Coordinates of C-alpha atoms in Angstrom, one line a residue:
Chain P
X214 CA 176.3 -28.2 2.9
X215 CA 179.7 -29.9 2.4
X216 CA 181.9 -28.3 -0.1
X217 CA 181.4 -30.2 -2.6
X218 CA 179.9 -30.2 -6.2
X219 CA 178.7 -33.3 -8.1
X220 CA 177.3 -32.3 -11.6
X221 CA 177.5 -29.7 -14.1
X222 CA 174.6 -29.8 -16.6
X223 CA 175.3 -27.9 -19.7
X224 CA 172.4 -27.0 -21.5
X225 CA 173.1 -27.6 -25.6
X226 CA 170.7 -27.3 -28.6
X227 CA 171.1 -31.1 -29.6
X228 CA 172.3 -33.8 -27.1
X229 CA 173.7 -35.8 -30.1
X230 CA 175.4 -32.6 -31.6
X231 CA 177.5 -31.8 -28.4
X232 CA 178.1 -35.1 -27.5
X233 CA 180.0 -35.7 -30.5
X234 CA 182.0 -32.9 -30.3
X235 CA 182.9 -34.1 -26.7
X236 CA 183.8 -37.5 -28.3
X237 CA 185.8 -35.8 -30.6
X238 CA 188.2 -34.0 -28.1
X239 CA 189.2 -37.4 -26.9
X240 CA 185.8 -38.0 -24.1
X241 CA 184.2 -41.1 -23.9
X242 CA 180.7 -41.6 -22.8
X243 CA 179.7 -43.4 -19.4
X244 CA 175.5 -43.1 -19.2
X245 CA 172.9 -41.3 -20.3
X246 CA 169.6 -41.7 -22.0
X247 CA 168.9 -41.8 -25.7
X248 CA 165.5 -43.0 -26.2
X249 CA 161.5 -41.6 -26.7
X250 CA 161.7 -40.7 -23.0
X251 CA 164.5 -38.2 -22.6
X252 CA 168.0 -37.5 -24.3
X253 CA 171.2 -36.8 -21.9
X254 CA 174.5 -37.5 -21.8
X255 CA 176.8 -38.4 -19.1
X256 CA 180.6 -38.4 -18.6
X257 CA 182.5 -39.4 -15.8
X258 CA 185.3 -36.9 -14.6
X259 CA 187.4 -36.7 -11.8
X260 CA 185.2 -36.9 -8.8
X261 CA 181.9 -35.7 -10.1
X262 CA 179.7 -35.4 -13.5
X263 CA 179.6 -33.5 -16.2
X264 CA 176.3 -33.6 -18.0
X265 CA 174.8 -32.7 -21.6
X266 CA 171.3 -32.0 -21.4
X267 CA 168.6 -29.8 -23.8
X268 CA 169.2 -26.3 -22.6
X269 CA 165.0 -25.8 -22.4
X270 CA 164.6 -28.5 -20.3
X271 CA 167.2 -27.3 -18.2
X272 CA 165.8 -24.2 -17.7
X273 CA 162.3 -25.3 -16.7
X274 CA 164.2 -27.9 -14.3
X275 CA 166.1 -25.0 -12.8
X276 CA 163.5 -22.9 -12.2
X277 CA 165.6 -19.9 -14.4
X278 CA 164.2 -18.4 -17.3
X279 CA 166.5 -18.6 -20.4
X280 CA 168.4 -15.3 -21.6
X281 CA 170.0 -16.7 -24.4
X282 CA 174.0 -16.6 -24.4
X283 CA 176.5 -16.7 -22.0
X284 CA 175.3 -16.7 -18.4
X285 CA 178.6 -16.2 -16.0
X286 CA 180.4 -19.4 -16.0
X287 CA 183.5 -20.7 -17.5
X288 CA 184.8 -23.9 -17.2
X289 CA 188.5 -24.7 -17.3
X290 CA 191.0 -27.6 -18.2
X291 CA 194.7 -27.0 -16.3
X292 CA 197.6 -28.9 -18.3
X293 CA 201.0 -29.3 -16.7
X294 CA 202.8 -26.9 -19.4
X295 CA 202.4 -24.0 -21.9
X296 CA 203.1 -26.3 -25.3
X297 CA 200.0 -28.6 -23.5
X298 CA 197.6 -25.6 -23.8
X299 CA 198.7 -24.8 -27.2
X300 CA 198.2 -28.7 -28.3
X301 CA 194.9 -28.4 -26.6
X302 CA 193.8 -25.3 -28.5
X303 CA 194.7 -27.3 -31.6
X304 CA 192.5 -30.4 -30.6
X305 CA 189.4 -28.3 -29.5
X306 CA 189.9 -25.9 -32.9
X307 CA 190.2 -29.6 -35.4
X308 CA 187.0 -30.7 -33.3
X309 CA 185.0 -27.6 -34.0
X310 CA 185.5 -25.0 -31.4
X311 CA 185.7 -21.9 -31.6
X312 CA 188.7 -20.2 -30.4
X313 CA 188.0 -17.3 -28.3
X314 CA 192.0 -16.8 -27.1
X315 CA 195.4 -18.4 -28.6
X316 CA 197.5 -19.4 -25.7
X317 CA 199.6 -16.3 -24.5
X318 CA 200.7 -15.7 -21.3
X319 CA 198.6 -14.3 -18.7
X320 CA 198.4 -11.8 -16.1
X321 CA 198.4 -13.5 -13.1
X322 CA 201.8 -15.7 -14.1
X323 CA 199.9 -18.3 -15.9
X324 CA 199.5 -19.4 -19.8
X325 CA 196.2 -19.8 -21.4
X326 CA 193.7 -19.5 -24.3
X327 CA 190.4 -20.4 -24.3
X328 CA 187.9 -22.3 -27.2
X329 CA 184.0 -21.9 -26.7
X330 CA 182.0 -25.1 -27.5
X331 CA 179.4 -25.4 -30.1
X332 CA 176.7 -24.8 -27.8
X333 CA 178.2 -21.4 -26.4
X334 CA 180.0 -23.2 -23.4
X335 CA 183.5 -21.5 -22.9
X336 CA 186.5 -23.3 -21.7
X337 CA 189.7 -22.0 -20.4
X338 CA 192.6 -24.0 -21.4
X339 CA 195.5 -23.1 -18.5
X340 CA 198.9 -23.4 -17.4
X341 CA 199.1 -22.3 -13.8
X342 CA 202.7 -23.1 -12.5
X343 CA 201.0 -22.4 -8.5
X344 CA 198.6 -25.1 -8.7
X345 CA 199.2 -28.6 -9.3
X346 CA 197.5 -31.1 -11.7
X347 CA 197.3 -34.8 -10.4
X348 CA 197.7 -37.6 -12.8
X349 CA 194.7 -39.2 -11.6
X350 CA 192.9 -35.9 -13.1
X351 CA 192.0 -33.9 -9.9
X352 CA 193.3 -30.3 -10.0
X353 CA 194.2 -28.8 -6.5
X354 CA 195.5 -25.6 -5.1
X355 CA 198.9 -26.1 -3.7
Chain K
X67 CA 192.1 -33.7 -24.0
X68 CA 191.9 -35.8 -21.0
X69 CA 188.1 -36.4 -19.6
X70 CA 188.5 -33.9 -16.6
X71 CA 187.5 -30.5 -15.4
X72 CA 190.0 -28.2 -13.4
X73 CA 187.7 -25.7 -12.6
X74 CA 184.5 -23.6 -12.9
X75 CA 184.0 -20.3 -12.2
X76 CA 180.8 -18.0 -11.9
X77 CA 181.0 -15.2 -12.4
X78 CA 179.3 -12.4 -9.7
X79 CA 178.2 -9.2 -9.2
X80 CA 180.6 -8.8 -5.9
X81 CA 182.9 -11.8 -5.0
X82 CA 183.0 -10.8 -1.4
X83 CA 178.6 -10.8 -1.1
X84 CA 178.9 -14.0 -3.4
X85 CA 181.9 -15.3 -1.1
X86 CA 179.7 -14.8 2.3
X87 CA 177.0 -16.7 0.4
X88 CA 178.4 -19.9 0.1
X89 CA 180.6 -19.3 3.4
X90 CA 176.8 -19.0 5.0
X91 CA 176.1 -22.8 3.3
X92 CA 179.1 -24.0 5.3
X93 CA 181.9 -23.2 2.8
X94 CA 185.4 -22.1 3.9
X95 CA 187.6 -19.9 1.2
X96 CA 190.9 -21.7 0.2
X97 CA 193.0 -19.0 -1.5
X98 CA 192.4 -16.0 -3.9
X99 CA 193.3 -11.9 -4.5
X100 CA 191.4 -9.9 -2.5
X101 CA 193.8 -6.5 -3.0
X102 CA 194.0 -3.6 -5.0
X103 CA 194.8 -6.0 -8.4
X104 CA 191.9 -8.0 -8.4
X105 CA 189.0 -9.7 -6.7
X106 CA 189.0 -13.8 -6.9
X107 CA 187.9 -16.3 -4.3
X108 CA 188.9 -20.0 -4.5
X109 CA 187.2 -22.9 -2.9
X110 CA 188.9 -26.7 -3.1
X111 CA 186.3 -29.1 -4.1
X112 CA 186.1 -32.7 -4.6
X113 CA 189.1 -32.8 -7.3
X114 CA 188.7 -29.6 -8.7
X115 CA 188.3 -25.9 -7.6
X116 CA 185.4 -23.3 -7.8
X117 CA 186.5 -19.7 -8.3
X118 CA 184.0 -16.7 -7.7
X119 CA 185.3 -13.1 -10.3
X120 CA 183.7 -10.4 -11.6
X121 CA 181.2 -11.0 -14.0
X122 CA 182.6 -8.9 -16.6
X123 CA 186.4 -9.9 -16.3
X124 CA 185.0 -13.2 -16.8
X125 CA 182.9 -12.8 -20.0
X126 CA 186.1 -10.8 -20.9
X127 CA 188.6 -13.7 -20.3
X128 CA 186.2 -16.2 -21.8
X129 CA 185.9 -14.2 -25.2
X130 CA 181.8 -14.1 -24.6
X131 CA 179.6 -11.3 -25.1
X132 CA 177.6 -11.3 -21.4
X133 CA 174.0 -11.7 -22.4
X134 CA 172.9 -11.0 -18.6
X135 CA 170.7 -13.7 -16.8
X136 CA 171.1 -17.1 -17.2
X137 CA 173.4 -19.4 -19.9
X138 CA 172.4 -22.7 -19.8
X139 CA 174.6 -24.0 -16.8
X140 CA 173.2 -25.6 -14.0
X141 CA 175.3 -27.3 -11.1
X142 CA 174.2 -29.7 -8.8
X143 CA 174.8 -31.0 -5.0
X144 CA 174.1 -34.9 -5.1
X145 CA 173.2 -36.5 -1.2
X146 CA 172.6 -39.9 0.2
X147 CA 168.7 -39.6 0.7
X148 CA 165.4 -37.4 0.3
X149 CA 165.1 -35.7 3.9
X150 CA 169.6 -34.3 3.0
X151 CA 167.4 -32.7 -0.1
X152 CA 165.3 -31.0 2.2
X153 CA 167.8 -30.5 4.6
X154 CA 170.1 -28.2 2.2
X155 CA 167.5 -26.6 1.0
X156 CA 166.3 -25.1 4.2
X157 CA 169.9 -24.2 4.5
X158 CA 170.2 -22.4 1.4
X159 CA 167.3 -20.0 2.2
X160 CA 168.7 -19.2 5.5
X161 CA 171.7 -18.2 3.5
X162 CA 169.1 -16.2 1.1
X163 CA 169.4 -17.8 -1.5
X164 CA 165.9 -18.5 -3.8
X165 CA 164.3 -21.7 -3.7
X166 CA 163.2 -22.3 -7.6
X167 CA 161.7 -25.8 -6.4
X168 CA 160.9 -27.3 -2.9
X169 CA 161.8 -30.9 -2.4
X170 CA 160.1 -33.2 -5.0
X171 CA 160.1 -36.9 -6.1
X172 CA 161.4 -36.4 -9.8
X173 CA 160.5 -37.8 -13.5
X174 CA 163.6 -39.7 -12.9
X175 CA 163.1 -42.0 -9.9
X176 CA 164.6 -39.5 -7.2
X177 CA 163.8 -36.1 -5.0
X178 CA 165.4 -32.8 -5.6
X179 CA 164.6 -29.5 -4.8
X180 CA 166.8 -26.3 -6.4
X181 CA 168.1 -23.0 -5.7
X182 CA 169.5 -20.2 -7.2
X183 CA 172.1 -18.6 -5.5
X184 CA 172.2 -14.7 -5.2
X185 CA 174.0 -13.9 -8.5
X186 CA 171.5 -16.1 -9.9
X187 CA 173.5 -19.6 -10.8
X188 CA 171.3 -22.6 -9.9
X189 CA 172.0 -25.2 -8.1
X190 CA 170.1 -28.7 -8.1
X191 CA 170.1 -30.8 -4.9
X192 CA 169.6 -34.2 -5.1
X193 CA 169.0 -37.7 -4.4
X194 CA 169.7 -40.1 -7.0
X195 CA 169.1 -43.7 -5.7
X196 CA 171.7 -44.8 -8.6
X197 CA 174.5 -42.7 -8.1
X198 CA 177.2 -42.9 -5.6
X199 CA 177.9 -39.9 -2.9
X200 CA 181.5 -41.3 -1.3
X201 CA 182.8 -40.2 1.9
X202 CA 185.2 -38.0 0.3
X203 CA 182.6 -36.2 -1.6
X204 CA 183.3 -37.6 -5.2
X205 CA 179.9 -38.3 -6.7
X206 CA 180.4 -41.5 -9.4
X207 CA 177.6 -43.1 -11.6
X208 CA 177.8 -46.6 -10.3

């Protein structure tokens, strides 16, 4: 198995719902299906998908059964500076999030808060100084 | 907010079981604390990284309560034909992970089989005739 990963589902109550909310933080959408067969969103990132899919159907699909809530993952968006993470906490709180952390600085060296989608999704919003954003949107380690 | 993802992290029960894991599938660790401070594993992925923490500093971090099991995130391993889907999972259970689904042609016009790793965050593999795998392990809709 190469190291690699090439989707991330999020399961969300209504496709339409948290796809607008996506739209509002600036996404745009690239596929998906909105018709009598199924409803799913797609959006193109940097070198993979990230999907928006009805969280019961991704249960069945996954072969998990549904606990409700958070289930161990975050997601996170690295900008190039602290005033970036604050403007990003801004955007994601005037397109509905919740914020779960202000932007403050961090433990481990860094700056970060953190907004949780309307679906439950959280999403770190970071400033780490050791790794290095591209502008082509890839995030790598040194 | 730019249409990108920096990184993902899910959150385990003991990063260095959860680290041996995916090292078993043919991963190779990239950085991370593994000292008397903390406990975090890094893997460099296709544009992005994939961290393995604690469970609980996660849910912390993320301002979530941790309602155990599973949240309604799946990820997913896209490759270029049916017989790769069976070949990864095979791989996976020698690593111990559980096989949720065996190898299947799909409502969608492909084959995939899943897995669930052993802090239980499912993976998908796939083939999807309309998606690109590239040689550099980006996965693209067209």
């Amino acid at each position: 198995m190469d190291q690699r990963v090439s989707l991330i589902t999020l399961g969300v109550a209504d496709v339409a719902r948290a796809r607008a909310f996506y739209e509002a933080l600036g996404w745009h959408l690239d596929g998906g299906v909105d018709d009598e067969t199924d409803h799913v969103a797609f959006f193109q990132v940097n070198g993979f998908i990230l999907a928006l899919w009805g969280r019961a159907k991704l249960a069945e699909d996954s072969g998990v059964e549904d606990s409700g809530g958070w289930g161990g993952v975050t997601l996170a968006y690295n900008v190039r500076s602290p005033a970036e993470v604050d403007a990003v906490i801004e955007e994601s709180r005037a397109a509905g999030a919740t914020i779960a952390r202000e932007g403050a600085e961090t433990f481990w060296g860094g700056y970060s808060g953190a907004f949780v989608d309307p679906d439950g999704h959280p999403w770190e919003v970071a400033h780490n100084p050791g790794w290095v954003v591209h502008g082509d949107g890839r995030t790598t380690l040194t």
